[in-house]
């Protein structure tokens, strides 16, 4: 079992930066692929970025490539999402999700564990 707690969301102006954190419990966290999804009001939850258990493989949605960076520190059981050059269209609730395996793809059904989400609001 893995429990996830996100933090770091907030209100920022366009062009600004935020760093989200996803703190996990569970001894096998380093074996789990982890992703960030986001959901804006009235829209489907969408994939943002994923990272493999070791951190050696990452995959970004085109909409955030070059602006967002995912990383993880398995000694702290924490995954980070550095978000730079934020745009109003990045406004959403951001969810951290972990797979039971090393899966680090875009299919949200492959992720068994989800955090409660953290709100990110980017003003224009």
Short mmCIF file of N, CA and C in Angstrom, two decimals:
data_model
loop_
_atom_site.label_atom_id
_atom_site.label_comp_id
_atom_site.label_asym_id
_atom_site.label_seq_id
_atom_site.Cartn_x
_atom_site.Cartn_y
_atom_site.Cartn_z
N UNK A 1 0.85 -1.20 0.00
CA UNK A 1 0.00 0.00 0.00
C UNK A 1 0.89 1.25 0.00
N UNK A 2 0.50 2.24 -0.79
CA UNK A 2 1.24 3.50 -0.88
C UNK A 2 0.25 4.64 -0.65
N UNK A 3 0.60 5.55 0.21
CA UNK A 3 -0.20 6.75 0.42
C UNK A 3 0.59 7.95 -0.07
N UNK A 4 -0.11 8.85 -0.76
CA UNK A 4 0.53 10.00 -1.39
C UNK A 4 -0.07 11.30 -0.86
N UNK A 5 0.80 12.27 -0.59
CA UNK A 5 0.34 13.57 -0.13
C UNK A 5 1.06 14.64 -0.95
N UNK A 6 0.27 15.43 -1.69
CA UNK A 6 0.84 16.51 -2.50
C UNK A 6 0.90 17.81 -1.70
N UNK A 7 1.83 18.64 -2.07
CA UNK A 7 1.93 19.98 -1.48
C UNK A 7 2.61 20.90 -2.47
N UNK A 8 2.54 22.20 -2.20
CA UNK A 8 3.26 23.17 -3.02
C UNK A 8 2.42 23.97 -3.98
N UNK A 9 1.14 23.65 -4.07
CA UNK A 9 0.28 24.42 -4.97
C UNK A 9 0.06 25.83 -4.46
N UNK A 10 -0.56 26.64 -5.29
CA UNK A 10 -0.85 28.01 -4.89
C UNK A 10 -1.22 28.88 -6.05
N UNK A 11 -1.21 30.19 -5.81
CA UNK A 11 -1.55 31.18 -6.82
C UNK A 11 -0.26 31.85 -7.30
N UNK A 12 -0.09 31.93 -8.60
CA UNK A 12 1.11 32.54 -9.17
C UNK A 12 0.73 33.28 -10.43
N UNK A 13 1.49 34.31 -10.74
CA UNK A 13 1.23 35.04 -11.98
C UNK A 13 1.82 34.30 -13.17
N UNK A 14 1.27 34.55 -14.33
CA UNK A 14 1.79 33.96 -15.56
C UNK A 14 3.28 34.28 -15.70
N UNK A 15 4.03 33.26 -16.08
CA UNK A 15 5.47 33.39 -16.19
C UNK A 15 6.22 32.99 -14.94
N UNK A 16 5.48 32.79 -13.85
CA UNK A 16 6.09 32.42 -12.59
C UNK A 16 6.36 30.94 -12.48
N UNK A 17 6.81 30.54 -11.28
CA UNK A 17 7.20 29.15 -11.04
C UNK A 17 6.59 28.64 -9.74
N UNK A 18 6.39 27.34 -9.70
CA UNK A 18 5.99 26.63 -8.49
C UNK A 18 6.68 25.28 -8.48
N UNK A 19 6.90 24.75 -7.29
CA UNK A 19 7.40 23.37 -7.18
C UNK A 19 6.43 22.57 -6.33
N UNK A 20 5.90 21.53 -6.94
CA UNK A 20 5.01 20.62 -6.23
C UNK A 20 5.83 19.45 -5.67
N UNK A 21 5.38 18.95 -4.54
CA UNK A 21 5.99 17.78 -3.94
C UNK A 21 4.93 16.70 -3.74
N UNK A 22 5.36 15.47 -3.85
CA UNK A 22 4.49 14.32 -3.60
C UNK A 22 5.24 13.41 -2.65
N UNK A 23 4.81 13.40 -1.40
CA UNK A 23 5.45 12.58 -0.38
C UNK A 23 4.71 11.26 -0.26
N UNK A 24 5.46 10.17 -0.26
CA UNK A 24 4.85 8.84 -0.28
C UNK A 24 5.25 8.04 0.95
N UNK A 25 4.33 7.21 1.37
CA UNK A 25 4.63 6.21 2.40
C UNK A 25 4.76 4.88 1.70
N UNK A 26 5.41 3.93 2.32
CA UNK A 26 5.52 2.62 1.69
C UNK A 26 6.96 2.27 1.37
N UNK A 27 7.36 1.08 1.77
CA UNK A 27 8.77 0.70 1.63
C UNK A 27 9.16 0.43 0.20
N UNK A 28 8.19 0.14 -0.68
CA UNK A 28 8.53 -0.23 -2.05
C UNK A 28 8.37 0.94 -3.02
N UNK A 29 8.34 2.15 -2.51
CA UNK A 29 8.09 3.30 -3.37
C UNK A 29 9.11 3.42 -4.48
N UNK A 30 10.34 3.06 -4.23
CA UNK A 30 11.39 3.21 -5.23
C UNK A 30 11.17 2.30 -6.43
N UNK A 31 10.29 1.34 -6.32
CA UNK A 31 9.99 0.44 -7.43
C UNK A 31 8.80 0.92 -8.25
N UNK A 32 8.16 1.98 -7.79
CA UNK A 32 6.91 2.44 -8.41
C UNK A 32 7.13 3.56 -9.40
N UNK A 33 6.51 3.42 -10.56
CA UNK A 33 6.44 4.56 -11.46
C UNK A 33 5.48 5.58 -10.87
N UNK A 34 5.78 6.85 -11.05
CA UNK A 34 4.96 7.93 -10.49
C UNK A 34 4.68 8.95 -11.58
N UNK A 35 3.50 9.49 -11.53
CA UNK A 35 3.12 10.49 -12.52
C UNK A 35 2.41 11.66 -11.85
N UNK A 36 2.27 12.73 -12.60
CA UNK A 36 1.42 13.84 -12.25
C UNK A 36 0.34 13.96 -13.33
N UNK A 37 -0.89 14.07 -12.88
CA UNK A 37 -2.02 14.38 -13.74
C UNK A 37 -2.61 15.70 -13.26
N UNK A 38 -3.42 16.31 -14.09
CA UNK A 38 -4.10 17.53 -13.67
C UNK A 38 -5.52 17.54 -14.22
N UNK A 39 -6.37 18.25 -13.51
CA UNK A 39 -7.76 18.34 -13.93
C UNK A 39 -8.26 19.77 -13.72
N UNK A 40 -8.65 20.38 -14.82
CA UNK A 40 -9.23 21.71 -14.77
C UNK A 40 -10.75 21.59 -14.67
N UNK A 41 -11.43 22.62 -14.17
CA UNK A 41 -12.89 22.54 -14.03
C UNK A 41 -13.57 22.23 -15.36
N UNK A 42 -14.45 21.23 -15.32
CA UNK A 42 -15.20 20.86 -16.50
C UNK A 42 -14.43 20.06 -17.54
N UNK A 43 -13.21 19.67 -17.20
CA UNK A 43 -12.38 18.93 -18.16
C UNK A 43 -11.99 17.57 -17.59
N UNK A 44 -11.57 16.69 -18.49
CA UNK A 44 -11.08 15.39 -18.08
C UNK A 44 -9.71 15.52 -17.41
N UNK A 45 -9.42 14.56 -16.54
CA UNK A 45 -8.10 14.51 -15.93
C UNK A 45 -7.10 14.15 -17.02
N UNK A 46 -6.02 14.91 -17.11
CA UNK A 46 -5.06 14.68 -18.18
C UNK A 46 -3.66 14.43 -17.65
N UNK A 47 -2.92 13.64 -18.39
CA UNK A 47 -1.56 13.31 -18.06
C UNK A 47 -0.66 14.53 -18.23
N UNK A 48 0.28 14.68 -17.29
CA UNK A 48 1.25 15.77 -17.36
C UNK A 48 2.66 15.22 -17.57
N UNK A 49 3.08 14.32 -16.67
CA UNK A 49 4.45 13.84 -16.73
C UNK A 49 4.57 12.59 -15.87
N UNK A 50 5.52 11.72 -16.19
CA UNK A 50 5.75 10.51 -15.40
C UNK A 50 7.24 10.24 -15.27
N UNK A 51 7.57 9.46 -14.23
CA UNK A 51 8.96 9.11 -13.98
C UNK A 51 9.01 7.67 -13.51
N UNK A 52 10.04 6.95 -13.95
CA UNK A 52 10.20 5.56 -13.55
C UNK A 52 10.69 5.48 -12.10
N UNK A 53 10.69 4.25 -11.59
CA UNK A 53 11.07 4.05 -10.19
C UNK A 53 12.47 4.56 -9.86
N UNK A 54 13.39 4.31 -10.76
CA UNK A 54 14.77 4.74 -10.54
C UNK A 54 14.97 6.21 -10.86
N UNK A 55 14.03 6.79 -11.59
CA UNK A 55 14.17 8.17 -12.04
C UNK A 55 14.89 8.29 -13.37
N UNK A 56 15.28 7.15 -13.94
CA UNK A 56 16.05 7.18 -15.17
C UNK A 56 15.25 7.46 -16.42
N UNK A 57 13.95 7.27 -16.35
CA UNK A 57 13.09 7.49 -17.51
C UNK A 57 11.99 8.47 -17.14
N UNK A 58 11.79 9.46 -18.00
CA UNK A 58 10.72 10.42 -17.81
C UNK A 58 9.95 10.59 -19.11
N UNK A 59 8.71 11.01 -18.98
CA UNK A 59 7.88 11.22 -20.17
C UNK A 59 6.98 12.41 -19.90
N UNK A 60 6.98 13.37 -20.82
CA UNK A 60 6.25 14.62 -20.65
C UNK A 60 5.15 14.77 -21.70
N UNK A 61 4.06 15.35 -21.28
CA UNK A 61 3.06 15.78 -22.25
C UNK A 61 3.64 16.93 -23.06
N UNK A 62 3.24 17.03 -24.31
CA UNK A 62 3.78 18.08 -25.17
C UNK A 62 3.49 19.48 -24.62
N UNK A 63 2.37 19.61 -23.94
CA UNK A 63 1.96 20.93 -23.45
C UNK A 63 2.87 21.48 -22.36
N UNK A 64 3.66 20.62 -21.72
CA UNK A 64 4.52 21.07 -20.62
C UNK A 64 6.00 20.85 -20.91
N UNK A 65 6.30 20.21 -22.00
CA UNK A 65 7.69 19.90 -22.33
C UNK A 65 8.51 21.19 -22.42
N UNK A 66 9.66 21.17 -21.77
CA UNK A 66 10.51 22.35 -21.77
C UNK A 66 10.21 23.34 -20.67
N UNK A 67 9.07 23.19 -20.00
CA UNK A 67 8.69 24.10 -18.92
C UNK A 67 8.64 23.39 -17.57
N UNK A 68 8.23 22.14 -17.55
CA UNK A 68 8.10 21.37 -16.33
C UNK A 68 9.23 20.34 -16.26
N UNK A 69 9.66 20.04 -15.03
CA UNK A 69 10.67 19.01 -14.80
C UNK A 69 10.27 18.15 -13.62
N UNK A 70 10.24 16.84 -13.85
CA UNK A 70 9.93 15.89 -12.78
C UNK A 70 11.23 15.28 -12.28
N UNK A 71 11.29 15.04 -10.98
CA UNK A 71 12.45 14.38 -10.39
C UNK A 71 11.97 13.64 -9.15
N UNK A 72 12.82 12.78 -8.64
CA UNK A 72 12.45 12.05 -7.42
C UNK A 72 13.68 11.81 -6.57
N UNK A 73 13.44 11.76 -5.27
CA UNK A 73 14.47 11.43 -4.30
C UNK A 73 13.95 10.23 -3.51
N UNK A 74 14.39 9.05 -3.88
CA UNK A 74 13.87 7.84 -3.24
C UNK A 74 14.34 7.70 -1.80
N UNK A 75 15.39 8.41 -1.42
CA UNK A 75 15.81 8.38 -0.01
C UNK A 75 14.81 9.13 0.86
N UNK A 76 14.06 10.03 0.24
CA UNK A 76 13.03 10.79 0.96
C UNK A 76 11.62 10.38 0.56
N UNK A 77 11.51 9.36 -0.31
CA UNK A 77 10.19 8.92 -0.78
C UNK A 77 9.38 10.10 -1.32
N UNK A 78 10.00 10.93 -2.11
CA UNK A 78 9.35 12.14 -2.60
C UNK A 78 9.62 12.34 -4.08
N UNK A 79 8.57 12.75 -4.78
CA UNK A 79 8.67 13.14 -6.19
C UNK A 79 8.36 14.62 -6.28
N UNK A 80 9.09 15.30 -7.13
CA UNK A 80 8.94 16.74 -7.29
C UNK A 80 8.50 17.09 -8.71
N UNK A 81 7.77 18.17 -8.81
CA UNK A 81 7.41 18.70 -10.13
C UNK A 81 7.75 20.19 -10.11
N UNK A 82 8.82 20.54 -10.80
CA UNK A 82 9.20 21.94 -10.95
C UNK A 82 8.48 22.51 -12.17
N UNK A 83 7.71 23.55 -11.95
CA UNK A 83 6.92 24.14 -13.02
C UNK A 83 7.37 25.57 -13.25
N UNK A 84 7.91 25.82 -14.42
CA UNK A 84 8.39 27.15 -14.78
C UNK A 84 7.57 27.71 -15.94
N UNK A 85 7.69 29.00 -16.15
CA UNK A 85 6.98 29.67 -17.26
C UNK A 85 5.51 29.29 -17.27
N UNK A 86 4.90 29.37 -16.13
CA UNK A 86 3.50 28.95 -16.00
C UNK A 86 2.57 29.83 -16.82
N UNK A 87 1.53 29.19 -17.33
CA UNK A 87 0.53 29.86 -18.16
C UNK A 87 -0.84 29.71 -17.50
N UNK A 88 -1.77 30.60 -17.81
CA UNK A 88 -3.12 30.46 -17.24
C UNK A 88 -3.74 29.10 -17.55
N UNK A 89 -3.43 28.54 -18.69
CA UNK A 89 -4.00 27.23 -19.04
C UNK A 89 -3.42 26.08 -18.22
N UNK A 90 -2.41 26.35 -17.40
CA UNK A 90 -1.89 25.34 -16.48
C UNK A 90 -2.73 25.26 -15.20
N UNK A 91 -3.68 26.17 -15.05
CA UNK A 91 -4.53 26.18 -13.87
C UNK A 91 -5.33 24.89 -13.78
N UNK A 92 -5.21 24.20 -12.65
CA UNK A 92 -5.88 22.91 -12.46
C UNK A 92 -5.56 22.40 -11.06
N UNK A 93 -6.26 21.34 -10.70
CA UNK A 93 -5.85 20.56 -9.53
C UNK A 93 -4.85 19.52 -10.02
N UNK A 94 -3.70 19.47 -9.38
CA UNK A 94 -2.64 18.55 -9.77
C UNK A 94 -2.62 17.37 -8.83
N UNK A 95 -2.63 16.17 -9.41
CA UNK A 95 -2.66 14.92 -8.65
C UNK A 95 -1.38 14.13 -8.90
N UNK A 96 -0.85 13.61 -7.83
CA UNK A 96 0.25 12.66 -7.90
C UNK A 96 -0.33 11.26 -7.91
N UNK A 97 0.24 10.36 -8.71
CA UNK A 97 -0.26 9.00 -8.79
C UNK A 97 0.91 8.04 -8.87
N UNK A 98 0.78 6.90 -8.23
CA UNK A 98 1.82 5.88 -8.24
C UNK A 98 1.26 4.56 -8.76
N UNK A 99 2.07 3.89 -9.54
CA UNK A 99 1.69 2.57 -10.04
C UNK A 99 2.19 1.48 -9.10
N UNK A 100 1.61 0.29 -9.23
CA UNK A 100 2.11 -0.85 -8.45
C UNK A 100 3.41 -1.38 -9.04
N UNK A 101 3.66 -1.03 -10.28
CA UNK A 101 4.86 -1.48 -10.98
C UNK A 101 5.70 -0.27 -11.36
N UNK A 102 6.68 -0.52 -12.22
CA UNK A 102 7.55 0.56 -12.68
C UNK A 102 6.93 1.34 -13.84
N UNK A 103 5.65 1.11 -14.09
CA UNK A 103 4.96 1.79 -15.18
C UNK A 103 5.11 3.30 -15.07
N UNK A 104 5.45 3.92 -16.18
CA UNK A 104 5.59 5.38 -16.20
C UNK A 104 5.05 5.93 -17.51
N UNK A 105 3.83 5.51 -17.83
CA UNK A 105 3.19 5.97 -19.05
C UNK A 105 2.04 6.90 -18.78
N UNK A 106 1.20 7.06 -19.78
CA UNK A 106 0.15 8.08 -19.75
C UNK A 106 -1.22 7.56 -19.33
N UNK A 107 -1.38 6.26 -19.19
CA UNK A 107 -2.70 5.68 -18.91
C UNK A 107 -3.02 5.78 -17.42
N UNK A 108 -3.99 6.60 -17.07
CA UNK A 108 -4.29 6.80 -15.65
C UNK A 108 -4.82 5.54 -14.99
N UNK A 109 -5.37 4.60 -15.76
CA UNK A 109 -5.88 3.35 -15.17
C UNK A 109 -4.76 2.45 -14.67
N UNK A 110 -3.53 2.73 -15.08
CA UNK A 110 -2.39 1.93 -14.63
C UNK A 110 -1.88 2.38 -13.26
N UNK A 111 -2.39 3.48 -12.78
CA UNK A 111 -1.93 4.02 -11.49
C UNK A 111 -2.94 3.65 -10.41
N UNK A 112 -2.47 2.96 -9.39
CA UNK A 112 -3.37 2.44 -8.36
C UNK A 112 -3.54 3.38 -7.18
N UNK A 113 -2.59 4.25 -6.97
CA UNK A 113 -2.59 5.10 -5.78
C UNK A 113 -2.60 6.57 -6.21
N UNK A 114 -3.46 7.33 -5.56
CA UNK A 114 -3.62 8.74 -5.91
C UNK A 114 -3.59 9.60 -4.65
N UNK A 115 -3.02 10.79 -4.79
CA UNK A 115 -3.11 11.77 -3.72
C UNK A 115 -4.41 12.54 -3.78
N UNK A 116 -4.57 13.47 -2.86
CA UNK A 116 -5.81 14.22 -2.77
C UNK A 116 -5.83 15.43 -3.70
N UNK A 117 -4.69 15.77 -4.26
CA UNK A 117 -4.61 16.87 -5.20
C UNK A 117 -4.21 18.17 -4.54
N UNK A 118 -3.58 19.03 -5.32
CA UNK A 118 -3.21 20.37 -4.86
C UNK A 118 -3.55 21.38 -5.96
N UNK A 119 -4.16 22.49 -5.57
CA UNK A 119 -4.63 23.46 -6.55
C UNK A 119 -3.48 24.36 -7.02
N UNK A 120 -3.40 24.50 -8.32
CA UNK A 120 -2.47 25.45 -8.94
C UNK A 120 -3.30 26.44 -9.74
N UNK A 121 -3.14 27.72 -9.45
CA UNK A 121 -3.88 28.76 -10.16
C UNK A 121 -2.88 29.76 -10.72
N UNK A 122 -2.96 29.97 -12.02
CA UNK A 122 -2.06 30.90 -12.70
C UNK A 122 -2.88 32.06 -13.22
N UNK A 123 -2.59 33.24 -12.75
CA UNK A 123 -3.34 34.43 -13.16
C UNK A 123 -2.64 35.10 -14.34
N UNK A 124 -3.46 35.72 -15.19
CA UNK A 124 -2.91 36.36 -16.39
C UNK A 124 -2.55 37.82 -16.11
#
